[in-house]
Amino acid sequence: MVTLSLVVPCFNEQESIPIFYKESSEILKNLEQKDIICEIIFVDDGSKDDTAKIIEKIGQTDDRVHYIVFSRNFGKEAAMLAGLREAKGAYVVLLDADLQHPPLFIPQMLNAVSSGEFDCAGMLRTRTGDSRIRSFFSRCFYRIISKLTEMEVTDGEGDFRLMSRPYVDAILSLSERSRFSKGIFPWIGFRTKWFEYENVQRIVGKTKWPFKKLFLYSMDGIIGFSSKLLSVASVCGILAFLASLAVIIFSIIRKLVWGVPVDGWTTLICVISFFSGVQLLTIGILGQYLAKTYNEVKQRPHYLIKDKK
Ligand code: UDP
Ligand code: MG
């Protein structure tokens, strides 16, 4: 008997969920005819609209539907983690509630993974319809993170994927607080089959990822998955030290040869600002890693559950 779980993080998705439920039910009906047992797990990430009410209502009328309601917004990463922990299927799919991850690709992904050849099948989206600036920054980010972490993270790789049980268990075995799936997936390894699909625009509701949130999320990923920025800080320190040696030697020689007593105000200002800049930069980098460590050490739960079925 094959079992399949759909994990759907939702944050203020009251318009999307009814459409999502209708579309995915159609797909699941076909799968159930092939004796695949399906469940849908909605995770309400502290929505301020009627999302929780809607998923509770669907849960009451449909036995296959389970839900988790968070006590507040803990972020998509926490919502995905809660859903994965709850999923009982031998295969698990992660999907956004806004239909930007069309459920119609599920059978295709399931075929790839159930053949046993792959542990995960992911849908790689194109950037059609995305704004130029956003695509540019995304591409830069993927390039930087691939370099820094020495892991291959391709542009367009998202959370839309179907995973085997061992793959899900591997994800769950990573217990870090600040989670960054785009790093976790390549880190755990396993074989992944990629299918490309044309980017779909959101039909209802609006994106929950303004630029600032995306930027902070990418910094999270870089700091969480690589300690290379610390090396950058050290290299800055060494270069600054060498530069300061040159300035010292030059000043002493100048004093001995020409004996200039005052003068040099500009040089002084330049040197002071340069070194304070380098110091602040390196302290800032250290601070980022310290903050991450502090956060991990506190060992707080990833999320708190208010209601569940
Ligand atoms: N989401 C979430 N918590 C958040 C932000 C987003 O659970 O704090 C969910 C959201 O409801 C959606 C998915 O994550 O199902 C992707 O979010 P969105 O569509 O806003 O992102 P985009 O597609 O614009 O990158
Ligand atoms: Mg979306």
Short mmCIF file of C-alpha atoms and ligand atoms in Angstrom, two decimals:
data_model
loop_
_atom_site.label_atom_id
_atom_site.label_comp_id
_atom_site.label_asym_id
_atom_site.label_seq_id
_atom_site.Cartn_x
_atom_site.Cartn_y
_atom_site.Cartn_z
CA MET A 1 0.00 0.00 0.00
CA VAL A 2 1.43 3.39 -1.04
CA THR A 3 0.81 6.43 1.17
CA LEU A 4 1.27 10.06 0.14
CA SER A 5 1.19 13.20 2.32
CA LEU A 6 0.77 16.75 1.03
CA VAL A 7 2.28 19.38 3.33
CA VAL A 8 0.92 22.88 2.76
CA PRO A 9 2.22 25.90 4.74
CA CYS A 10 -0.37 28.71 4.80
CA PHE A 11 -0.09 32.28 5.98
CA ASN A 12 -3.05 34.56 5.26
CA GLU A 13 -4.25 32.34 2.43
CA GLN A 14 -8.01 32.48 2.94
CA GLU A 15 -8.64 33.09 -0.77
CA SER A 16 -6.17 30.48 -2.01
CA ILE A 17 -7.06 27.51 0.17
CA PRO A 18 -10.52 26.69 -1.24
CA ILE A 19 -9.08 26.74 -4.78
CA PHE A 20 -6.06 24.72 -3.70
CA TYR A 21 -8.24 22.16 -1.96
CA LYS A 22 -10.46 21.78 -5.01
CA GLU A 23 -7.55 21.36 -7.43
CA SER A 24 -5.57 18.99 -5.28
CA SER A 25 -8.68 16.88 -4.52
CA GLU A 26 -9.03 16.26 -8.26
CA ILE A 27 -5.45 15.02 -8.46
CA LEU A 28 -5.77 12.94 -5.31
CA LYS A 29 -8.95 11.32 -6.64
CA ASN A 30 -6.97 9.92 -9.58
CA LEU A 31 -4.21 8.69 -7.29
CA GLU A 32 -6.68 7.07 -4.90
CA GLN A 33 -8.10 5.11 -7.81
CA LYS A 34 -4.63 3.58 -8.08
CA ASP A 35 -4.85 2.52 -4.40
CA ILE A 36 -2.63 5.32 -3.14
CA ILE A 37 -3.76 6.56 0.27
CA CYS A 38 -3.50 10.33 0.53
CA GLU A 39 -3.57 12.93 3.29
CA ILE A 40 -3.32 16.72 3.21
CA ILE A 41 -1.69 18.57 6.10
CA PHE A 42 -2.40 22.30 6.22
CA VAL A 43 -0.14 24.26 8.54
CA ASP A 44 -1.56 27.64 9.49
CA ASP A 45 1.42 29.83 10.28
CA GLY A 46 -0.37 32.31 12.55
CA SER A 47 -2.61 33.84 9.87
CA LYS A 48 -4.51 36.98 10.75
CA ASP A 49 -7.34 36.26 8.32
CA ASP A 50 -9.77 33.31 8.27
CA THR A 51 -7.24 30.71 7.11
CA ALA A 52 -7.44 28.73 10.37
CA LYS A 53 -11.25 28.64 10.26
CA ILE A 54 -11.25 27.49 6.65
CA ILE A 55 -8.80 24.63 7.18
CA GLU A 56 -10.65 23.54 10.33
CA LYS A 57 -13.87 23.43 8.35
CA ILE A 58 -12.29 21.39 5.56
CA GLY A 59 -10.78 19.10 8.20
CA GLN A 60 -14.21 18.44 9.69
CA THR A 61 -15.72 17.36 6.38
CA ASP A 62 -12.76 15.46 4.95
CA ASP A 63 -11.04 12.66 6.90
CA ARG A 64 -7.93 12.92 4.77
CA VAL A 65 -7.33 16.51 5.84
CA HIS A 66 -5.28 17.31 8.93
CA TYR A 67 -4.27 20.71 10.18
CA ILE A 68 -1.89 22.38 12.59
CA VAL A 69 -2.53 25.94 13.78
CA PHE A 70 0.43 27.89 15.18
CA SER A 71 0.04 30.31 18.09
CA ARG A 72 1.63 33.06 15.94
CA ASN A 73 3.59 33.52 12.72
CA PHE A 74 6.79 31.48 12.99
CA GLY A 75 7.76 31.64 9.32
CA LYS A 76 7.47 29.26 6.39
CA GLU A 77 10.46 27.17 7.48
CA ALA A 78 8.79 26.37 10.82
CA ALA A 79 5.51 25.60 9.05
CA MET A 80 7.22 23.17 6.67
CA LEU A 81 9.03 21.50 9.56
CA ALA A 82 5.76 21.03 11.50
CA GLY A 83 4.09 19.56 8.42
CA LEU A 84 6.97 17.18 7.71
CA ARG A 85 6.97 16.00 11.32
CA GLU A 86 3.25 15.32 11.08
CA ALA A 87 3.31 13.59 7.67
CA LYS A 88 2.89 9.84 7.85
CA GLY A 89 3.19 9.02 4.16
CA ALA A 90 5.90 6.95 2.54
CA TYR A 91 6.09 9.86 0.12
CA VAL A 92 5.70 13.51 1.08
CA VAL A 93 5.12 16.54 -1.17
CA LEU A 94 5.76 20.14 -0.11
CA LEU A 95 3.44 22.63 -1.81
CA ASP A 96 2.60 26.32 -1.47
CA ALA A 97 -1.05 27.10 -0.85
CA ASP A 98 -1.21 29.75 -3.59
CA LEU A 99 -1.15 27.23 -6.49
CA GLN A 100 2.23 28.50 -7.67
CA HIS A 101 3.19 24.87 -7.11
CA PRO A 102 0.55 23.21 -9.28
CA PRO A 103 -0.63 19.88 -7.78
CA LEU A 104 -1.00 18.47 -11.31
CA PHE A 105 2.75 17.67 -11.27
CA ILE A 106 2.38 15.31 -8.30
CA PRO A 107 1.79 12.09 -10.36
CA GLN A 108 4.86 12.80 -12.49
CA MET A 109 7.04 13.37 -9.40
CA LEU A 110 5.60 10.31 -7.69
CA ASN A 111 6.49 8.15 -10.69
CA ALA A 112 10.10 9.34 -10.59
CA VAL A 113 10.53 8.63 -6.87
CA SER A 114 8.46 5.44 -6.59
CA SER A 115 10.57 3.88 -9.37
CA GLY A 116 13.25 3.72 -6.67
CA GLU A 117 15.79 5.47 -8.86
CA PHE A 118 15.47 8.80 -7.02
CA ASP A 119 14.83 9.85 -3.42
CA CYS A 120 13.40 13.20 -4.36
CA ALA A 121 11.75 14.79 -7.38
CA GLY A 122 11.78 18.56 -7.51
CA MET A 123 10.11 21.07 -9.78
CA LEU A 124 12.47 23.71 -11.10
CA ARG A 125 10.64 26.90 -11.96
CA THR A 126 11.57 29.31 -14.70
CA ARG A 127 11.60 33.04 -13.90
CA THR A 128 8.90 33.98 -16.41
CA GLY A 129 6.82 36.88 -15.13
CA ASP A 130 9.18 37.75 -12.25
CA SER A 131 10.43 41.33 -12.10
CA ARG A 132 13.90 41.90 -13.61
CA ILE A 133 15.40 43.26 -10.38
CA ARG A 134 14.09 40.34 -8.32
CA SER A 135 15.42 37.78 -10.82
CA PHE A 136 18.78 39.56 -10.90
CA PHE A 137 19.14 39.49 -7.10
CA SER A 138 17.95 35.89 -6.96
CA ARG A 139 20.54 34.83 -9.49
CA CYS A 140 23.29 36.69 -7.58
CA PHE A 141 22.17 35.05 -4.37
CA TYR A 142 22.28 31.52 -5.83
CA ARG A 143 25.75 32.19 -7.20
CA ILE A 144 27.03 33.54 -3.86
CA ILE A 145 25.52 30.78 -1.75
CA SER A 146 26.83 28.06 -4.10
CA LYS A 147 30.35 29.55 -3.87
CA LEU A 148 30.29 30.08 -0.11
CA THR A 149 28.80 26.74 0.85
CA GLU A 150 30.46 24.72 -1.92
CA MET A 151 27.10 23.09 -2.56
CA GLU A 152 25.28 23.24 -5.85
CA VAL A 153 22.18 25.40 -5.34
CA THR A 154 20.54 26.12 -8.70
CA ASP A 155 18.41 29.14 -9.48
CA GLY A 156 14.71 28.21 -9.39
CA GLU A 157 15.14 25.29 -7.00
CA GLY A 158 12.43 25.73 -4.44
CA ASP A 159 10.59 23.73 -1.83
CA PHE A 160 8.20 22.23 -4.39
CA ARG A 161 9.32 18.61 -4.24
CA LEU A 162 8.19 15.08 -3.56
CA MET A 163 10.38 13.15 -1.16
CA SER A 164 10.80 9.54 -0.08
CA ARG A 165 10.57 8.59 3.60
CA PRO A 166 14.37 8.29 4.09
CA TYR A 167 14.78 11.77 2.54
CA VAL A 168 12.17 13.26 4.90
CA ASP A 169 13.73 11.53 7.90
CA ALA A 170 17.11 12.97 6.91
CA ILE A 171 15.63 16.49 6.84
CA LEU A 172 14.02 15.94 10.23
CA SER A 173 17.32 14.76 11.69
CA LEU A 174 18.71 18.31 11.30
CA SER A 175 17.51 20.09 14.41
CA GLU A 176 18.89 23.61 13.94
CA ARG A 177 16.68 26.56 14.97
CA SER A 178 17.37 28.88 12.07
CA ARG A 179 16.38 26.62 9.23
CA PHE A 180 17.23 27.27 5.63
CA SER A 181 15.73 24.62 3.36
CA LYS A 182 17.58 25.77 0.26
CA GLY A 183 20.74 24.72 2.10
CA ILE A 184 19.32 21.69 3.92
CA PHE A 185 18.18 19.93 0.72
CA PRO A 186 21.59 19.91 -1.00
CA TRP A 187 23.35 19.26 2.33
CA ILE A 188 21.57 15.97 3.03
CA GLY A 189 22.48 14.69 -0.44
CA PHE A 190 20.44 11.81 -1.96
CA ARG A 191 19.51 11.62 -5.62
CA THR A 192 17.13 14.27 -6.92
CA LYS A 193 15.34 14.26 -10.25
CA TRP A 194 14.56 17.74 -11.62
CA PHE A 195 11.65 18.63 -13.84
CA GLU A 196 11.35 22.13 -15.24
CA TYR A 197 8.04 23.97 -15.28
CA GLU A 198 6.86 27.35 -16.46
CA ASN A 199 6.53 29.80 -13.58
CA VAL A 200 2.91 30.39 -12.54
CA GLN A 201 1.80 33.75 -11.14
CA ARG A 202 -0.19 33.91 -7.92
CA ILE A 203 -3.91 34.06 -8.78
CA VAL A 204 -5.25 35.37 -5.48
CA GLY A 205 -3.75 36.94 -2.36
CA LYS A 206 -0.31 38.49 -2.39
CA THR A 207 3.27 37.41 -1.76
CA LYS A 208 4.38 37.16 1.87
CA TRP A 209 8.01 37.79 0.91
CA PRO A 210 8.78 41.44 0.52
CA PHE A 211 12.34 42.25 -0.56
CA LYS A 212 13.58 42.94 2.99
CA LYS A 213 12.34 39.57 4.29
CA LEU A 214 13.96 37.80 1.33
CA PHE A 215 17.25 39.61 1.97
CA LEU A 216 17.26 38.64 5.67
CA TYR A 217 16.37 35.05 4.72
CA SER A 218 19.32 34.88 2.32
CA MET A 219 21.69 36.27 4.98
CA ASP A 220 20.34 33.57 7.30
CA GLY A 221 21.21 30.97 4.72
CA ILE A 222 24.70 32.28 4.07
CA ILE A 223 25.60 32.54 7.76
CA GLY A 224 23.83 29.31 8.68
CA PHE A 225 25.53 27.24 6.01
CA SER A 226 29.00 28.65 5.74
CA SER A 227 31.62 30.06 8.07
CA LYS A 228 33.42 31.62 5.09
CA LEU A 229 32.37 35.14 6.08
CA LEU A 230 34.53 34.67 9.18
CA SER A 231 37.47 33.96 6.89
CA VAL A 232 36.57 37.12 4.95
CA ALA A 233 36.79 38.98 8.28
CA SER A 234 40.20 37.44 9.00
CA VAL A 235 41.50 38.29 5.52
CA CYS A 236 40.28 41.89 5.95
CA GLY A 237 42.14 41.96 9.28
CA ILE A 238 45.39 40.69 7.73
CA LEU A 239 45.18 43.13 4.80
CA ALA A 240 44.47 46.01 7.16
CA PHE A 241 47.43 44.99 9.31
CA LEU A 242 49.76 44.93 6.28
CA ALA A 243 48.44 48.32 5.15
CA SER A 244 49.02 49.75 8.62
CA LEU A 245 52.62 48.40 8.63
CA ALA A 246 53.26 50.21 5.34
CA VAL A 247 51.85 53.44 6.76
CA ILE A 248 53.98 53.10 9.92
CA ILE A 249 57.20 52.43 7.98
CA PHE A 250 56.47 55.32 5.62
CA SER A 251 55.76 57.70 8.53
CA ILE A 252 58.96 56.76 10.40
CA ILE A 253 61.16 57.11 7.33
CA ARG A 254 59.51 60.44 6.48
CA LYS A 255 60.12 61.68 10.01
CA LEU A 256 63.79 60.56 9.99
CA VAL A 257 64.63 61.84 6.52
CA TRP A 258 62.60 65.07 6.34
CA GLY A 259 61.78 65.54 10.00
CA VAL A 260 58.29 66.91 9.31
CA PRO A 261 56.82 67.66 12.78
CA VAL A 262 53.15 68.42 12.07
CA ASP A 263 51.27 68.18 8.78
CA GLY A 264 49.62 64.91 7.78
CA TRP A 265 46.11 65.66 8.98
CA THR A 266 44.56 64.15 5.85
CA THR A 267 46.64 60.99 6.19
CA LEU A 268 45.59 60.67 9.81
CA ILE A 269 41.90 60.98 9.02
CA CYS A 270 42.19 58.49 6.15
CA VAL A 271 44.01 55.95 8.30
CA ILE A 272 41.61 56.32 11.23
CA SER A 273 38.50 55.97 9.09
CA PHE A 274 39.94 53.06 7.14
CA PHE A 275 40.80 51.06 10.23
CA SER A 276 37.61 51.86 12.09
CA GLY A 277 35.72 50.72 8.99
CA VAL A 278 37.58 47.42 8.85
CA GLN A 279 37.07 46.91 12.59
CA LEU A 280 33.36 47.58 12.46
CA LEU A 281 32.97 45.28 9.47
CA THR A 282 34.75 42.38 11.12
CA ILE A 283 32.99 42.93 14.46
CA GLY A 284 29.71 42.98 12.56
CA ILE A 285 30.47 39.64 10.93
CA LEU A 286 31.49 38.15 14.28
CA GLY A 287 28.26 39.52 15.77
CA GLN A 288 26.18 37.78 13.12
CA TYR A 289 27.70 34.41 13.94
CA LEU A 290 27.43 35.08 17.66
CA ALA A 291 23.74 35.93 17.29
CA LYS A 292 23.19 32.68 15.38
CA THR A 293 25.00 30.70 18.05
CA TYR A 294 23.03 32.43 20.81
CA ASN A 295 19.81 31.57 19.05
CA GLU A 296 20.78 27.91 18.72
CA VAL A 297 21.98 27.64 22.31
CA LYS A 298 18.63 28.84 23.68
CA GLN A 299 17.07 25.66 22.27
CA ARG A 300 13.63 27.19 21.98
CA PRO A 301 11.01 25.19 20.09
CA HIS A 302 10.72 25.97 16.37
CA TYR A 303 7.01 26.78 16.76
CA LEU A 304 4.10 26.52 19.20
CA ILE A 305 0.87 24.75 18.31
CA LYS A 306 -2.52 26.22 19.25
CA ASP A 307 -4.80 23.68 17.63
CA LYS A 308 -4.40 20.44 15.72
CA LYS A 309 -6.27 17.61 14.01
N1 UDP B 1 4.12 31.23 4.10
C1 UDP B 1 4.12 30.80 5.42
N2 UDP B 1 4.62 31.64 6.39
C2 UDP B 1 5.16 32.86 6.10
C3 UDP B 1 5.19 33.27 4.74
C4 UDP B 1 4.68 32.43 3.77
O1 UDP B 1 3.64 29.72 5.73
O2 UDP B 1 5.59 33.56 7.02
C5 UDP B 1 3.56 30.34 3.05
C6 UDP B 1 2.52 30.99 2.14
O3 UDP B 1 1.24 30.92 2.69
C7 UDP B 1 2.65 30.18 0.87
C8 UDP B 1 4.13 29.82 0.85
O4 UDP B 1 4.61 29.98 2.18
O5 UDP B 1 1.88 28.98 0.92
C9 UDP B 1 4.91 30.69 -0.11
O6 UDP B 1 4.70 32.06 0.18
P1 UDP B 1 4.42 33.12 -0.97
O7 UDP B 1 3.56 32.53 -2.02
O8 UDP B 1 3.93 34.36 -0.32
O9 UDP B 1 5.89 33.33 -1.50
P2 UDP B 1 6.34 33.59 -3.03
O10 UDP B 1 5.67 32.57 -3.87
O11 UDP B 1 5.89 34.98 -3.33
O12 UDP B 1 7.84 33.43 -2.99
MG MG B 2 3.79 32.10 -3.93
#
